[in-house]
XYZ file of N, CA and C in Angstrom:
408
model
N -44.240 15.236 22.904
C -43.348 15.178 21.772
C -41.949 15.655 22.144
N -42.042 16.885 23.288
C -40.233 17.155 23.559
C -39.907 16.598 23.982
N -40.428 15.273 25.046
C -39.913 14.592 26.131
C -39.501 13.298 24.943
N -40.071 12.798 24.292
C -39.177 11.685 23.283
C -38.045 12.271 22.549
N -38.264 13.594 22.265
C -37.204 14.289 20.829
C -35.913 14.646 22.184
N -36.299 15.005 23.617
C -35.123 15.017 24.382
C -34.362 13.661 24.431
N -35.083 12.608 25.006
C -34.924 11.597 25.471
C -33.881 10.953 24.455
N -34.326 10.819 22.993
C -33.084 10.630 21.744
C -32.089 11.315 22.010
N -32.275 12.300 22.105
C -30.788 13.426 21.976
C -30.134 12.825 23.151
N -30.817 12.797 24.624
C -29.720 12.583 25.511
C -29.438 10.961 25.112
N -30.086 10.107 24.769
C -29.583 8.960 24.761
C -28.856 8.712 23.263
N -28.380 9.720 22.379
C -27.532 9.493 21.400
C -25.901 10.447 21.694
N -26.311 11.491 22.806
C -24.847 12.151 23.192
C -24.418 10.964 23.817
N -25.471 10.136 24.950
C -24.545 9.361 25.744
C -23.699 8.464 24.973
N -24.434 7.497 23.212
C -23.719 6.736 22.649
C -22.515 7.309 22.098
N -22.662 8.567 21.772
C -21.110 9.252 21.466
C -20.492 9.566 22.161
N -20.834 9.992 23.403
C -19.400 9.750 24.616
C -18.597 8.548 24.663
N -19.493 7.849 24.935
C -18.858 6.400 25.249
C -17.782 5.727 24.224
N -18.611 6.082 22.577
C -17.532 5.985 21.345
C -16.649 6.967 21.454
N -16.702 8.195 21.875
C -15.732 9.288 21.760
C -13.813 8.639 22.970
N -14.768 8.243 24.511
C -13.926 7.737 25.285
C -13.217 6.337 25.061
N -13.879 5.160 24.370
C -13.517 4.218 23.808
C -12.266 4.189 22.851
N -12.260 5.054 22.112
C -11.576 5.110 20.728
C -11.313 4.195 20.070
N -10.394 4.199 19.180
C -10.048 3.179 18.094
C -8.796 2.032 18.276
N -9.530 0.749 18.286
C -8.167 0.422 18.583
C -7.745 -0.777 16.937
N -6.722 -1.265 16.719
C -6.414 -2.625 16.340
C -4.971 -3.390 16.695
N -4.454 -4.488 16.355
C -3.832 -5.289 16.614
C -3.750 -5.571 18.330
N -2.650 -4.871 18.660
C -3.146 -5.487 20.376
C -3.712 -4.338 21.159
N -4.382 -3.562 20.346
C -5.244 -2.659 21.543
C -5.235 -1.483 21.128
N -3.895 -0.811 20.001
C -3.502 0.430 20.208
C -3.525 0.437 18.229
N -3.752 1.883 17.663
C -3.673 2.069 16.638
C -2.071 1.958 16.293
N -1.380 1.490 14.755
C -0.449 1.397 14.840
C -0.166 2.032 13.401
N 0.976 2.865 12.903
C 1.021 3.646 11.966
C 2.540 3.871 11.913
N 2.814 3.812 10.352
C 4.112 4.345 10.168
C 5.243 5.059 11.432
N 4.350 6.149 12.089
C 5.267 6.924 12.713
C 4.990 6.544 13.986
N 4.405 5.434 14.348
C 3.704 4.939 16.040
C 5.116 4.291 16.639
N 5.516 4.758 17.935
C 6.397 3.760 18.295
C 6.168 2.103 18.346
N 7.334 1.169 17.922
C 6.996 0.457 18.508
C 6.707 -0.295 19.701
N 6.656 0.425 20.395
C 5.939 -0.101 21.784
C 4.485 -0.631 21.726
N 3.743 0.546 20.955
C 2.170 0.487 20.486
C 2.023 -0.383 19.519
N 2.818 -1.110 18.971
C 2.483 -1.725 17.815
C 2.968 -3.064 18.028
N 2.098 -4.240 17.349
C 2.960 -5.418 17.622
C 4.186 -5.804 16.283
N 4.780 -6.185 16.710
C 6.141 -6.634 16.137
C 6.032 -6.376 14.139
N 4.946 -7.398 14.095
C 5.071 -8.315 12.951
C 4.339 -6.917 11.927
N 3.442 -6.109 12.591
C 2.696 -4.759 11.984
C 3.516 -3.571 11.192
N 4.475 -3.229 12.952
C 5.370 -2.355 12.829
C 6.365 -2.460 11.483
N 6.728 -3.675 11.906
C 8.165 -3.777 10.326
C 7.379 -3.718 9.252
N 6.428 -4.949 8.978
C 5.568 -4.266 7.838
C 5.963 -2.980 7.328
N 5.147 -2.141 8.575
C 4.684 -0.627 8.125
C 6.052 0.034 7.802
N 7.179 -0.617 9.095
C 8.793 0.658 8.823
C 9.251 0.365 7.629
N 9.793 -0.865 7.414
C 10.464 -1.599 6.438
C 9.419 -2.289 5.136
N 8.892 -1.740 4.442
C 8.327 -2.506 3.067
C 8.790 -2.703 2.366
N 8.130 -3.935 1.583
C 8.993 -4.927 0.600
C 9.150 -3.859 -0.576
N 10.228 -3.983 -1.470
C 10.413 -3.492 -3.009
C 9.106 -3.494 -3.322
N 8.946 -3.315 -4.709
C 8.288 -3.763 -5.544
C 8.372 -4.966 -6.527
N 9.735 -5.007 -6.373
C 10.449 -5.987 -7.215
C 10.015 -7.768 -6.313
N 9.845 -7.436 -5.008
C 9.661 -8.542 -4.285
C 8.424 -9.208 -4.787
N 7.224 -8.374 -5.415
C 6.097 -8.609 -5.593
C 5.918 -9.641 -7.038
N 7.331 -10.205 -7.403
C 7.330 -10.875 -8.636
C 7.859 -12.150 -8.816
N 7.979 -13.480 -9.293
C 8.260 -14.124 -9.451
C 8.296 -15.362 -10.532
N 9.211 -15.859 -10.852
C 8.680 -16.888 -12.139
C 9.526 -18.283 -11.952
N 8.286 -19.200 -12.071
C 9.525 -20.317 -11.979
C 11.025 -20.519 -10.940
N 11.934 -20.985 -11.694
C 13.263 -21.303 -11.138
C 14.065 -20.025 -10.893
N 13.332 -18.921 -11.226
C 14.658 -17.662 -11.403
C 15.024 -17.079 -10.209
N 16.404 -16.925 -9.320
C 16.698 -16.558 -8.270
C 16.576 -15.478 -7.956
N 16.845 -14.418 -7.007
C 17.186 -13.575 -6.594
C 17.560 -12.480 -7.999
N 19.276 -13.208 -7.944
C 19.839 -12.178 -9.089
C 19.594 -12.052 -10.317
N 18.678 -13.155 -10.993
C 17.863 -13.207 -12.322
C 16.741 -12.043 -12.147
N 16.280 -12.164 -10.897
C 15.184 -11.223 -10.828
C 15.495 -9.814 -10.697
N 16.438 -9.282 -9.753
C 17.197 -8.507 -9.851
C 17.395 -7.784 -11.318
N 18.270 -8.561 -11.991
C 18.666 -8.131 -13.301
C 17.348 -7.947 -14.189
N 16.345 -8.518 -13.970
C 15.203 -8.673 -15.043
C 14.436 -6.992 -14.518
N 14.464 -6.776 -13.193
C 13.782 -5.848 -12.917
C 14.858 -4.362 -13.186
N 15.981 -4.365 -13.489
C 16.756 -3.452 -13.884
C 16.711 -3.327 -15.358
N 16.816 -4.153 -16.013
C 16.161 -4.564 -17.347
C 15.062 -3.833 -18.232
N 14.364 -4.086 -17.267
C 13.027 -3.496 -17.566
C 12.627 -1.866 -17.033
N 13.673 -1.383 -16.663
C 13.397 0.154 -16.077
C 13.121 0.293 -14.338
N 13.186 -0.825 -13.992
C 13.271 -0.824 -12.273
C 14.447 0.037 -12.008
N 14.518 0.422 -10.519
C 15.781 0.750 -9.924
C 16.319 -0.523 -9.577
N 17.597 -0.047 -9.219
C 18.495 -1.090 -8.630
C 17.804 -1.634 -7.033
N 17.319 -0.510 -6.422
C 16.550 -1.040 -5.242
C 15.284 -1.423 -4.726
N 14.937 -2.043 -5.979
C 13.396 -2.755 -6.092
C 12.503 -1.828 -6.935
N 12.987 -0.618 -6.690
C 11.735 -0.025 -6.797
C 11.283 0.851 -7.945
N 10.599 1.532 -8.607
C 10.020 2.293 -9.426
C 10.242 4.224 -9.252
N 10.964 4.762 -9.882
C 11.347 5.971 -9.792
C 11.267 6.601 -11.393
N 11.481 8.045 -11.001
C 11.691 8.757 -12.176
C 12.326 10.287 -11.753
N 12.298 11.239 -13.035
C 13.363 12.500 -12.132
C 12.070 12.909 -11.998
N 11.982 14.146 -10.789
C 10.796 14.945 -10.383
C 11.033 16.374 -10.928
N 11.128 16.548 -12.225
C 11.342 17.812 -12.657
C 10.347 18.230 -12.640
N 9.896 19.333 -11.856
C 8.983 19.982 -12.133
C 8.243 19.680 -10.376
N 8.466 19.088 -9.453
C 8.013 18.701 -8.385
C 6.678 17.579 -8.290
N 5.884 17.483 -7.450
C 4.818 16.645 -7.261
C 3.630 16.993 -7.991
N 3.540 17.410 -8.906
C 2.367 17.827 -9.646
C 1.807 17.112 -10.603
N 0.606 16.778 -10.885
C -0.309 15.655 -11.137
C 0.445 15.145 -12.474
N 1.076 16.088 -13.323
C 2.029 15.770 -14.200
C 3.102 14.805 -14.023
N 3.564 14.752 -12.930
C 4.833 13.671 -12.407
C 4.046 13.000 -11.570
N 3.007 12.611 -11.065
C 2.143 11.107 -10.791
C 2.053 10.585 -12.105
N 1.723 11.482 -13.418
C 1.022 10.805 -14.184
C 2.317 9.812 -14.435
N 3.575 10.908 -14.949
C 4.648 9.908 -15.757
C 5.121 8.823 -14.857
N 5.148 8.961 -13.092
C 5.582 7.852 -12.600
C 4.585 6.272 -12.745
N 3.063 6.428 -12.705
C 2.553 5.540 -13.312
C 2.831 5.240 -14.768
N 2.849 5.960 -16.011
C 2.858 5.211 -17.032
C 4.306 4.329 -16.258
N 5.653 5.079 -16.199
C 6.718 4.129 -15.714
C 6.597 2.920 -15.147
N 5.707 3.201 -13.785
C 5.405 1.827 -13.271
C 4.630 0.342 -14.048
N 3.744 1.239 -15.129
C 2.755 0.143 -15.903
C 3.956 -0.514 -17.116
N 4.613 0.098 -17.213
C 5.828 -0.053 -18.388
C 6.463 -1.343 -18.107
N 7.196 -0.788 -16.576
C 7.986 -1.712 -16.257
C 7.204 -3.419 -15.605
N 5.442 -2.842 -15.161
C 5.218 -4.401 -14.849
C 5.138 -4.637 -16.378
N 4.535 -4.153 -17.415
C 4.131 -5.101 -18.490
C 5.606 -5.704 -19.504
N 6.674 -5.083 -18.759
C 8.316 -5.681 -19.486
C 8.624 -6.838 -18.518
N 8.261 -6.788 -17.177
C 8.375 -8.433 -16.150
C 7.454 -9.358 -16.730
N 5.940 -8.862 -17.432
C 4.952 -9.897 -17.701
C 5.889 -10.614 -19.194
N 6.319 -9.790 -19.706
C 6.549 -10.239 -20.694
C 7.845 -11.128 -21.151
N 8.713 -10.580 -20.107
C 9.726 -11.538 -19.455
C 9.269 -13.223 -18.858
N 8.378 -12.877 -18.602
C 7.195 -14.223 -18.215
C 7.316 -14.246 -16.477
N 7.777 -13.423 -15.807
C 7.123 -13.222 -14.843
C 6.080 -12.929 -14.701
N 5.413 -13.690 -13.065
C 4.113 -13.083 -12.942
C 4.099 -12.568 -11.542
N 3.110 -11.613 -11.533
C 3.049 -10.576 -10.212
C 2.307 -11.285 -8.882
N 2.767 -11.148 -7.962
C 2.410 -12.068 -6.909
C 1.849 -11.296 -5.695
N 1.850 -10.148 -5.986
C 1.266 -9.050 -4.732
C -0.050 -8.922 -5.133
N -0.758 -7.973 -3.730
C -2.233 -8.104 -3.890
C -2.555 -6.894 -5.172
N -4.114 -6.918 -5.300
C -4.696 -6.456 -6.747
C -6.030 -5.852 -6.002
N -5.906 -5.706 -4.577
C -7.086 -4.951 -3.961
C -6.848 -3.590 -3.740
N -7.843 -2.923 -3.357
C -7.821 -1.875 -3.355
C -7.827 -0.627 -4.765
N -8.138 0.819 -4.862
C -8.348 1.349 -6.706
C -7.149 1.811 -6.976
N -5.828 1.702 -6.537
C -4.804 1.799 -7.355
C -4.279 0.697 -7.864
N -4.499 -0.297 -7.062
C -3.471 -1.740 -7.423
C -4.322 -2.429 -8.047
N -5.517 -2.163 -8.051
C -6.424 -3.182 -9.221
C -6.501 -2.684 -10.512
N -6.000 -1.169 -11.108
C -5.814 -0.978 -12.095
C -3.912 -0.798 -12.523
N -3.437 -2.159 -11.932
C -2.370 -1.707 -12.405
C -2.268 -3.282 -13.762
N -1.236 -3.130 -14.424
C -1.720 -4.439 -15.940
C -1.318 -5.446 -15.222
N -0.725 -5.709 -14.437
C -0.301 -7.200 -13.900
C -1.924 -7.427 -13.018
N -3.014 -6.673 -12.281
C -3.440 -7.155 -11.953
C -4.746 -7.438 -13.323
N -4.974 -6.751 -14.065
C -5.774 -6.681 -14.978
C -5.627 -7.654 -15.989
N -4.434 -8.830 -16.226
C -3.913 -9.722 -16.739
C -4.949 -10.739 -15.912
N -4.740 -10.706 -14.676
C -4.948 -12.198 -13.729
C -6.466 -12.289 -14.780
């Protein structure tokens, strides 16, 4: 009985060495993350990750350009630079998540109603409970 209960053990350290020395990789080999140079990262990942779209990018309707959209998303309580803000009085405390979501749900359901519709993904448990995805 010790010689099988050894025999597991050494033949499950060996599978975790091998995963331990292996590590993790994706895109061309190397993990790639916000703060990863790009050297480690391929091109198309990196900007992704440095540079992300507004929020405002995530919308569209019909014929309306750029500066229609622009204006519609200022309109509606957007910032001027795509994006969704509020003041942080009081600092990061579950109190100022809460009010920056109602803000954010505010301002998609003033684009829906504008008759834009939201064109970004709806995966994952924050973005599937937001009303533009709960509309689709």
């Amino acid at each position: 009985m010790k010689q099988v209960r050894r025999r597991s053990c050494t033949g499950f350290g060996l599978l975790m060495a091998v995963a331990v020395m292996t590590g993790c990789t994706a895109g061309n080999g190397r993990l790639c993350g916000p703060q990863t140079p790009r050297a480690y990262c391929d091109k198309k990942t990196h900007d992704a990750l440095a540079n992300p779209p507004s929020q405002r990018d995530s919308w569209a309707a019909g014929t309306a350009d750029a500066s229609q959209l622009g204006a519609a998303w200022v309109a509606c309580g957007g910032m001027a630079n795509g994006n969704v803000g509020i003041d942080q009085q009081g600092g990061n405390g579950p109190e100022t998540v809460q009010r920056l979501t109602r803000k954010n749900d505010d301002v998609q359901r003033c684009m829906m109603q504008k008759g834009y519709r939201y064109t970004g993904t709806c995966s994952g448990d924050t973005a599937s409970r937001f009303p533009a995805c709960q509309s689709r």
